[in-house]
Amino acid sequence: MTSTLTWAQLRDLKCAELEGAADGWGRASNRADAGRDTIDKRLMNGLLGTQQGEAADAAVARLRQLSRNFQYVYTECGLLRTALNSLAHEMRAQQRALQGALADADALKFTVHPDGSVTYPEAGEGLIDGKPLPGGTASGRGLPGLLPPSGLVAPNPHAAKAQEIADRVEKAVRTAKEIDWRYTRILRELKAEEGLKVPDATWTDAAAVRGAARGYLKDAIPHDASPAERKSWWAGLTQEQQEEYLAVYPDQIGNLDGIPALVRDAANRDNLQLLIGKLGARDDERAETQLAGLREIERQLHDDRKPPMFLLGIGDEGNGRAIVSYGNPDAARNVSAYVPGLGTSLDDEFAKNDLKRARDTAIGTQRHDSSSAAIVWLGYDAPQTPIDDPLGSLAVAGGERAEKGGAAYNSFMRGLAVTNENENPHLTAIGHSYGSRTVGAATQQVGGILGVDDIVLVGSPGVGVDRAEDLGVGKDHVFVGAAEHDVVTRVPSRKQATVGVMGLITAGPVGSYIVGDIADQGDDDLWFGKDPASKAFGARRFHVDEGPQLVSSDGLSIDAHSQYFDPERNAVSADSIALVAAGQSRELKMEEPR
């Protein structure tokens, strides 16, 4: 650290000029963002919609690279803006501390010298001759407040005050030097690659600015607030403040329930690039798996898909996080959010199959009401299969992950309720497989799930409660789909299960089904409580196709468990889910409970 900053320079520093420079970088960032938006929404879509062939493919590839370059410029310029604003913010605080010390010195007629020492005049009376006691000079002690008192008291009454002022001047200058050195290093690292290349590692530049901006931005993010309070916080920020948060903390703003969908989508598209860069720099299997999922989501975001995609959440914690909406959930009157279950993680399969389920639901729902959106919510660590994770798969036998995920899902749905622009939106919670247990846990949070009108449970091994009315929306608003050949909807209860060696390996309800009782023996208890399709549970069971048998001439199949959302393989079920999500459950074809 070689800064030669003096207190006079700190006093005269024009922080407004730093903020003016920050505004300039902000304007450059906004122009780059507008350029990217033009490419993605006008040029790219126009080209994809009108041209085909190798030349068109090559042009699309060049446009995507140009879009990525604009995103790079947007991000880097935004980081520069925040770094300069944060520098001004921290320097201004030290200016105030210095100015307070100088004002106290002036009021007492002390002299502050260029080196920070403070001279004080004679004062008081000598004990012997009664003459004023001589003045003196106090110098900053380097670490004021950390040295133990000597026990000696200077006779001049000004001495102690002069020492305090000298310490305050020294501390303000020393802290300002540290700030100056820290931001000098950060700003030097924020530079473009030769030829404006955008390597994945470039996106890690945000980390340094995030650390520096902690006091300026991060500490104000309302992580512990309710979704409604977060919405108010965001609305109360200036446009410049919002832009800075999006540039520096896209991962936090994009995953904060209560922030509007358009904002979350913009933040998460940037965060997606940060994550791709982060995981691309690693070579472990988990990173490669998640990277494949992220790249597939990125590919789909660049397609001209209808309904349009909104990225409401993305992250690499645990088995990965991804929340995707088809249709704007803030503008739609009908919004459904589907929670996947066993074996789901952020990977290529999730990005292709689970996203398709949400898209199929959105398309089906919009057939009944055009003002509809459908979401897939992977906001928790779903239990994994024994093949993928032998130890982690033990979680499917218990409800811990469902309880933790249920709290997160509850918060997400509350966020949807407060950001929706309609006076009385229709919200539907959908749980598949272990995801139904997670939805059940969400309903048991204090106050239930705010704003949810209907609940759909498909392929459920139980939801943690024994009566539909315990889910908080009224039993007539709980709808269940259970295919005849879906083994998960027929797993025995824990008491019934006979778990042998194979049962221990498969660890949970599916293992119990295969190794233990091959049916529920006429009982209506499942692994996680009463069978949602049973008469005792009290929900409304809608008709679904029976699905392929577990064992047939084609071999072993559990496809009956995965076809509920597919309009081609189980059209009755897919349309039933769409009808509920559209608020038109009166048109359902019902089936007798078990």
Tab-separated table of N, CA and C in Angstrom, residues 27-132:
chain	number	residue	atom	x	y	z
A	27	ARG	N	-24.304	5.306	-17.964
A	27	ARG	CA	-24.931	5.560	-19.265
A	27	ARG	C	-24.388	4.603	-20.323
A	28	ALA	N	-23.081	4.335	-20.266
A	28	ALA	CA	-22.493	3.375	-21.206
A	28	ALA	C	-23.079	1.983	-20.987
A	29	SER	N	-23.268	1.618	-19.722
A	29	SER	CA	-23.860	0.323	-19.398
A	29	SER	C	-25.271	0.222	-19.953
A	30	ASN	N	-26.064	1.277	-19.790
A	30	ASN	CA	-27.446	1.262	-20.270
A	30	ASN	C	-27.511	1.180	-21.790
A	31	ARG	N	-26.590	1.860	-22.478
A	31	ARG	CA	-26.581	1.785	-23.934
A	31	ARG	C	-26.250	0.373	-24.402
A	32	ALA	N	-25.301	-0.263	-23.711
A	32	ALA	CA	-24.966	-1.647	-24.068
A	32	ALA	C	-26.158	-2.566	-23.834
A	33	ASP	N	-26.890	-2.333	-22.751
A	33	ASP	CA	-28.063	-3.154	-22.455
A	33	ASP	C	-29.133	-2.964	-23.535
A	34	ALA	N	-29.302	-1.730	-23.989
A	34	ALA	CA	-30.271	-1.469	-25.054
A	34	ALA	C	-29.847	-2.162	-26.351
A	35	GLY	N	-28.521	-2.168	-26.628
A	35	GLY	CA	-28.028	-2.855	-27.808
A	35	GLY	C	-28.272	-4.344	-27.739
A	36	ARG	N	-28.041	-4.917	-26.585
A	36	ARG	CA	-28.297	-6.344	-26.401
A	36	ARG	C	-29.780	-6.647	-26.578
A	37	ASP	N	-30.627	-5.800	-26.034
A	37	ASP	CA	-32.068	-6.009	-26.140
A	37	ASP	C	-32.530	-5.954	-27.597
A	38	THR	N	-31.957	-5.040	-28.362
A	38	THR	CA	-32.306	-4.933	-29.782
A	38	THR	C	-31.923	-6.196	-30.535
A	39	ILE	N	-30.744	-6.712	-30.228
A	39	ILE	CA	-30.286	-7.938	-30.897
A	39	ILE	C	-31.184	-9.116	-30.536
A	40	ASP	N	-31.446	-9.280	-29.245
A	40	ASP	CA	-32.185	-10.459	-28.788
A	40	ASP	C	-33.653	-10.431	-29.214
A	41	LYS	N	-34.293	-9.271	-29.158
A	41	LYS	CA	-35.732	-9.211	-29.363
A	41	LYS	C	-36.147	-8.813	-30.776
A	42	ARG	N	-35.243	-8.158	-31.504
A	42	ARG	CA	-35.622	-7.724	-32.842
A	42	ARG	C	-34.834	-8.450	-33.929
A	43	LEU	N	-33.530	-8.284	-33.901
A	43	LEU	CA	-32.727	-8.877	-34.974
A	43	LEU	C	-32.767	-10.399	-34.949
A	44	MET	N	-32.547	-10.977	-33.771
A	44	MET	CA	-32.494	-12.432	-33.661
A	44	MET	C	-33.846	-13.061	-34.010
A	45	ASN	N	-34.895	-12.542	-33.407
A	45	ASN	CA	-36.217	-13.108	-33.669
A	45	ASN	C	-36.620	-12.938	-35.127
A	46	GLY	N	-36.286	-11.776	-35.705
A	46	GLY	CA	-36.607	-11.559	-37.103
A	46	GLY	C	-35.873	-12.513	-38.017
A	47	LEU	N	-34.622	-12.755	-37.704
A	47	LEU	CA	-33.828	-13.669	-38.530
A	47	LEU	C	-34.317	-15.103	-38.390
A	48	LEU	N	-34.581	-15.525	-37.163
A	48	LEU	CA	-35.049	-16.894	-36.940
A	48	LEU	C	-36.410	-17.130	-37.568
A	49	GLY	N	-37.216	-16.077	-37.621
A	49	GLY	CA	-38.559	-16.245	-38.139
A	49	GLY	C	-38.668	-16.188	-39.657
A	50	THR	N	-37.608	-15.704	-40.326
A	50	THR	CA	-37.718	-15.513	-41.775
A	50	THR	C	-36.660	-16.239	-42.589
A	51	GLN	N	-35.565	-16.667	-41.962
A	51	GLN	CA	-34.450	-17.226	-42.725
A	51	GLN	C	-34.098	-18.628	-42.236
A	52	GLN	N	-33.637	-19.456	-43.173
A	52	GLN	CA	-33.154	-20.791	-42.852
A	52	GLN	C	-31.914	-21.085	-43.680
A	53	GLY	N	-31.164	-22.113	-43.250
A	53	GLY	CA	-29.983	-22.506	-44.002
A	53	GLY	C	-28.694	-22.183	-43.279
A	54	GLU	N	-27.570	-22.544	-43.894
A	54	GLU	CA	-26.261	-22.373	-43.255
A	54	GLU	C	-25.932	-20.906	-43.033
A	55	ALA	N	-26.236	-20.065	-44.011
A	55	ALA	CA	-25.936	-18.638	-43.870
A	55	ALA	C	-26.717	-18.039	-42.706
A	56	ALA	N	-27.988	-18.432	-42.591
A	56	ALA	CA	-28.807	-17.928	-41.482
A	56	ALA	C	-28.270	-18.419	-40.145
A	57	ASP	N	-27.865	-19.691	-40.083
A	57	ASP	CA	-27.300	-20.240	-38.846
A	57	ASP	C	-26.035	-19.500	-38.447
A	58	ALA	N	-25.185	-19.201	-39.463
A	58	ALA	CA	-23.945	-18.476	-39.172
A	58	ALA	C	-24.237	-17.067	-38.675
A	59	ALA	N	-25.250	-16.426	-39.280
A	59	ALA	CA	-25.616	-15.075	-38.846
A	59	ALA	C	-26.157	-15.082	-37.420
A	60	VAL	N	-26.964	-16.098	-37.103
A	60	VAL	CA	-27.491	-16.213	-35.744
A	60	VAL	C	-26.363	-16.405	-34.737
A	61	ALA	N	-25.394	-17.227	-35.094
A	61	ALA	CA	-24.251	-17.444	-34.200
A	61	ALA	C	-23.477	-16.151	-33.956
A	62	ARG	N	-23.295	-15.346	-35.034
A	62	ARG	CA	-22.586	-14.066	-34.874
A	62	ARG	C	-23.402	-13.097	-34.025
A	63	LEU	N	-24.714	-13.089	-34.225
A	63	LEU	CA	-25.556	-12.202	-33.430
A	63	LEU	C	-25.527	-12.594	-31.956
A	64	ARG	N	-25.515	-13.883	-31.677
A	64	ARG	CA	-25.459	-14.326	-30.285
A	64	ARG	C	-24.138	-13.916	-29.639
A	65	GLN	N	-23.043	-13.989	-30.396
A	65	GLN	CA	-21.759	-13.554	-29.856
A	65	GLN	C	-21.768	-12.051	-29.618
A	66	LEU	N	-22.375	-11.310	-30.540
A	66	LEU	CA	-22.467	-9.863	-30.360
A	66	LEU	C	-23.323	-9.528	-29.147
A	67	SER	N	-24.410	-10.269	-28.969
A	67	SER	CA	-25.250	-10.074	-27.789
A	67	SER	C	-24.460	-10.333	-26.521
A	68	ARG	N	-23.648	-11.376	-26.557
A	68	ARG	CA	-22.818	-11.702	-25.386
A	68	ARG	C	-21.789	-10.601	-25.134
A	69	ASN	N	-21.250	-10.033	-26.196
A	69	ASN	CA	-20.310	-8.921	-26.023
A	69	ASN	C	-20.989	-7.708	-25.404
A	70	PHE	N	-22.200	-7.410	-25.889
A	70	PHE	CA	-22.942	-6.289	-25.304
A	70	PHE	C	-23.245	-6.558	-23.830
A	71	GLN	N	-23.562	-7.800	-23.510
A	71	GLN	CA	-23.829	-8.133	-22.114
A	71	GLN	C	-22.571	-7.937	-21.275
A	72	TYR	N	-21.443	-8.294	-21.849
A	72	TYR	CA	-20.159	-8.093	-21.160
A	72	TYR	C	-19.939	-6.604	-20.893
A	73	VAL	N	-20.155	-5.766	-21.917
A	73	VAL	CA	-19.975	-4.320	-21.752
A	73	VAL	C	-20.946	-3.785	-20.701
A	74	TYR	N	-22.189	-4.251	-20.774
A	74	TYR	CA	-23.196	-3.835	-19.793
A	74	TYR	C	-22.754	-4.172	-18.374
A	75	THR	N	-22.288	-5.407	-18.188
A	75	THR	CA	-21.888	-5.848	-16.853
A	75	THR	C	-20.659	-5.098	-16.362
A	76	GLU	N	-19.614	-5.019	-17.194
A	76	GLU	CA	-18.365	-4.394	-16.762
A	76	GLU	C	-18.553	-2.899	-16.492
A	77	CYS	N	-19.290	-2.210	-17.360
A	77	CYS	CA	-19.528	-0.788	-17.123
A	77	CYS	C	-20.372	-0.579	-15.869
A	78	GLY	N	-21.314	-1.472	-15.653
A	78	GLY	CA	-22.104	-1.387	-14.424
A	78	GLY	C	-21.255	-1.601	-13.187
A	79	LEU	N	-20.291	-2.519	-13.284
A	79	LEU	CA	-19.383	-2.746	-12.158
A	79	LEU	C	-18.525	-1.517	-11.895
A	80	LEU	N	-18.055	-0.871	-12.974
A	80	LEU	CA	-17.267	0.352	-12.803
A	80	LEU	C	-18.099	1.444	-12.138
A	81	ARG	N	-19.327	1.582	-12.566
A	81	ARG	CA	-20.199	2.585	-11.947
A	81	ARG	C	-20.338	2.326	-10.449
A	82	THR	N	-20.626	1.082	-10.087
A	82	THR	CA	-20.821	0.774	-8.676
A	82	THR	C	-19.528	0.930	-7.889
A	83	ALA	N	-18.399	0.546	-8.490
A	83	ALA	CA	-17.114	0.695	-7.796
A	83	ALA	C	-16.836	2.165	-7.493
A	84	LEU	N	-17.091	3.043	-8.469
A	84	LEU	CA	-16.829	4.470	-8.255
A	84	LEU	C	-17.815	5.064	-7.249
A	85	ASN	N	-19.082	4.669	-7.339
A	85	ASN	CA	-20.059	5.163	-6.358
A	85	ASN	C	-19.736	4.671	-4.956
A	86	SER	N	-19.300	3.425	-4.856
A	86	SER	CA	-18.940	2.871	-3.556
A	86	SER	C	-17.700	3.568	-3.005
A	87	LEU	N	-16.726	3.866	-3.895
A	87	LEU	CA	-15.526	4.607	-3.480
A	87	LEU	C	-15.916	5.976	-2.936
A	88	ALA	N	-16.800	6.675	-3.660
A	88	ALA	CA	-17.241	7.991	-3.195
A	88	ALA	C	-17.968	7.887	-1.865
A	89	HIS	N	-18.801	6.855	-1.729
A	89	HIS	CA	-19.562	6.639	-0.490
A	89	HIS	C	-18.625	6.443	0.697
A	90	GLU	N	-17.606	5.606	0.535
A	90	GLU	CA	-16.684	5.336	1.640
A	90	GLU	C	-15.777	6.533	1.924
A	91	MET	N	-15.320	7.208	0.871
A	91	MET	CA	-14.463	8.376	1.071
A	91	MET	C	-15.217	9.516	1.735
A	92	ARG	N	-16.481	9.680	1.374
A	92	ARG	CA	-17.274	10.757	1.974
A	92	ARG	C	-17.445	10.524	3.475
A	93	ALA	N	-17.553	9.274	3.880
A	93	ALA	CA	-17.667	8.978	5.312
A	93	ALA	C	-16.402	9.409	6.051
A	94	GLN	N	-15.227	9.187	5.442
A	94	GLN	CA	-13.972	9.602	6.078
A	94	GLN	C	-13.818	11.118	6.039
A	95	GLN	N	-14.327	11.744	4.982
A	95	GLN	CA	-14.334	13.205	4.935
A	95	GLN	C	-15.129	13.773	6.105
A	96	ARG	N	-16.297	13.176	6.362
A	96	ARG	CA	-17.122	13.673	7.467
A	96	ARG	C	-16.396	13.517	8.804
A	97	ALA	N	-15.729	12.389	8.980
A	97	ALA	CA	-14.975	12.182	10.223
A	97	ALA	C	-13.855	13.208	10.353
A	98	LEU	N	-13.149	13.471	9.251
A	98	LEU	CA	-12.067	14.460	9.265
A	98	LEU	C	-12.608	15.854	9.522
A	99	GLN	N	-13.682	16.207	8.825
A	99	GLN	CA	-14.242	17.546	8.987
A	99	GLN	C	-14.715	17.788	10.406
A	100	GLY	N	-15.245	16.745	11.047
A	100	GLY	CA	-15.648	16.905	12.443
A	100	GLY	C	-14.467	17.194	13.341
A	101	ALA	N	-13.353	16.501	13.104
A	101	ALA	CA	-12.144	16.726	13.898
A	101	ALA	C	-11.590	18.122	13.649
A	102	LEU	N	-11.570	18.569	12.383
A	102	LEU	CA	-11.058	19.908	12.062
A	102	LEU	C	-11.936	20.994	12.659
A	103	ALA	N	-13.246	20.777	12.650
A	103	ALA	CA	-14.156	21.768	13.235
A	103	ALA	C	-13.936	21.894	14.737
A	104	ASP	N	-13.718	20.767	15.411
A	104	ASP	CA	-13.446	20.814	16.850
A	104	ASP	C	-12.138	21.538	17.126
A	105	ALA	N	-11.118	21.293	16.282
A	105	ALA	CA	-9.826	21.969	16.462
A	105	ALA	C	-9.980	23.478	16.278
A	106	ASP	N	-10.744	23.889	15.277
A	106	ASP	CA	-10.938	25.322	15.009
A	106	ASP	C	-11.675	25.993	16.153
A	107	ALA	N	-12.686	25.307	16.709
A	107	ALA	CA	-13.445	25.894	17.814
A	107	ALA	C	-12.579	26.113	19.042
A	108	LEU	N	-11.578	25.258	19.222
A	108	LEU	CA	-10.694	25.359	20.389
A	108	LEU	C	-9.437	26.167	20.099
A	109	LYS	N	-9.345	26.730	18.890
A	109	LYS	CA	-8.176	27.516	18.471
A	109	LYS	C	-6.911	26.667	18.412
A	110	PHE	N	-7.083	25.388	18.069
A	110	PHE	CA	-5.931	24.508	17.876
A	110	PHE	C	-5.464	24.633	16.427
A	111	THR	N	-4.217	24.267	16.195
A	111	THR	CA	-3.659	24.280	14.846
A	111	THR	C	-3.369	22.851	14.405
A	112	VAL	N	-3.945	22.472	13.253
A	112	VAL	CA	-3.682	21.147	12.697
A	112	VAL	C	-2.632	21.308	11.611
A	113	HIS	N	-1.501	20.661	11.768
A	113	HIS	CA	-0.381	20.799	10.836
A	113	HIS	C	-0.522	19.821	9.673
A	114	PRO	N	0.229	20.067	8.581
A	114	PRO	CA	0.132	19.179	7.401
A	114	PRO	C	0.368	17.704	7.715
A	115	ASP	N	1.184	17.408	8.718
A	115	ASP	CA	1.435	15.997	9.042
A	115	ASP	C	0.377	15.400	9.966
A	116	GLY	N	-0.655	16.189	10.316
A	116	GLY	CA	-1.730	15.703	11.155
A	116	GLY	C	-1.548	15.956	12.635
A	117	SER	N	-0.407	16.464	13.023
A	117	SER	CA	-0.211	16.777	14.439
A	117	SER	C	-1.032	18.009	14.805
A	118	VAL	N	-1.351	18.149	16.099
A	118	VAL	CA	-2.233	19.219	16.566
A	118	VAL	C	-1.535	19.989	17.685
A	119	THR	N	-1.377	21.300	17.467
A	119	THR	CA	-0.766	22.177	18.478
A	119	THR	C	-1.860	22.881	19.266
A	120	TYR	N	-1.707	22.895	20.567
A	120	TYR	CA	-2.698	23.524	21.441
A	120	TYR	C	-2.024	24.624	22.252
A	121	PRO	N	-2.758	25.677	22.633
A	121	PRO	CA	-2.160	26.823	23.349
A	121	PRO	C	-2.016	26.560	24.852
A	122	GLU	N	-1.340	27.520	25.495
A	122	GLU	CA	-1.221	27.414	26.942
A	122	GLU	C	-2.594	27.583	27.577
A	123	ALA	N	-2.731	26.996	28.755
A	123	ALA	CA	-4.025	27.062	29.434
A	123	ALA	C	-3.846	26.587	30.873
A	124	GLY	N	-4.832	26.862	31.695
A	124	GLY	CA	-4.792	26.416	33.077
A	124	GLY	C	-3.872	27.269	33.931
A	125	GLU	N	-3.592	26.783	35.134
A	125	GLU	CA	-2.733	27.510	36.073
A	125	GLU	C	-1.756	26.549	36.718
A	126	GLY	N	-0.544	27.004	36.849
A	126	GLY	CA	0.450	26.199	37.526
A	126	GLY	C	0.150	26.121	39.015
A	127	LEU	N	0.453	25.010	39.639
A	127	LEU	CA	0.149	24.829	41.057
A	127	LEU	C	1.031	25.693	41.953
A	128	ILE	N	2.194	26.076	41.436
A	128	ILE	CA	3.138	26.830	42.268
A	128	ILE	C	3.052	28.320	41.990
A	129	ASP	N	3.252	28.690	40.720
A	129	ASP	CA	3.298	30.121	40.405
A	129	ASP	C	1.992	30.660	39.839
A	130	GLY	N	1.009	29.791	39.526
A	130	GLY	CA	-0.275	30.259	39.020
A	130	GLY	C	-0.257	30.711	37.585
A	131	LYS	N	0.885	30.578	36.925
A	131	LYS	CA	0.969	30.993	35.528
A	131	LYS	C	0.332	29.948	34.613
A	132	PRO	N	-0.142	30.397	33.431
A	132	PRO	CA	-0.711	29.422	32.483
A	132	PRO	C	0.296	28.328	32.141
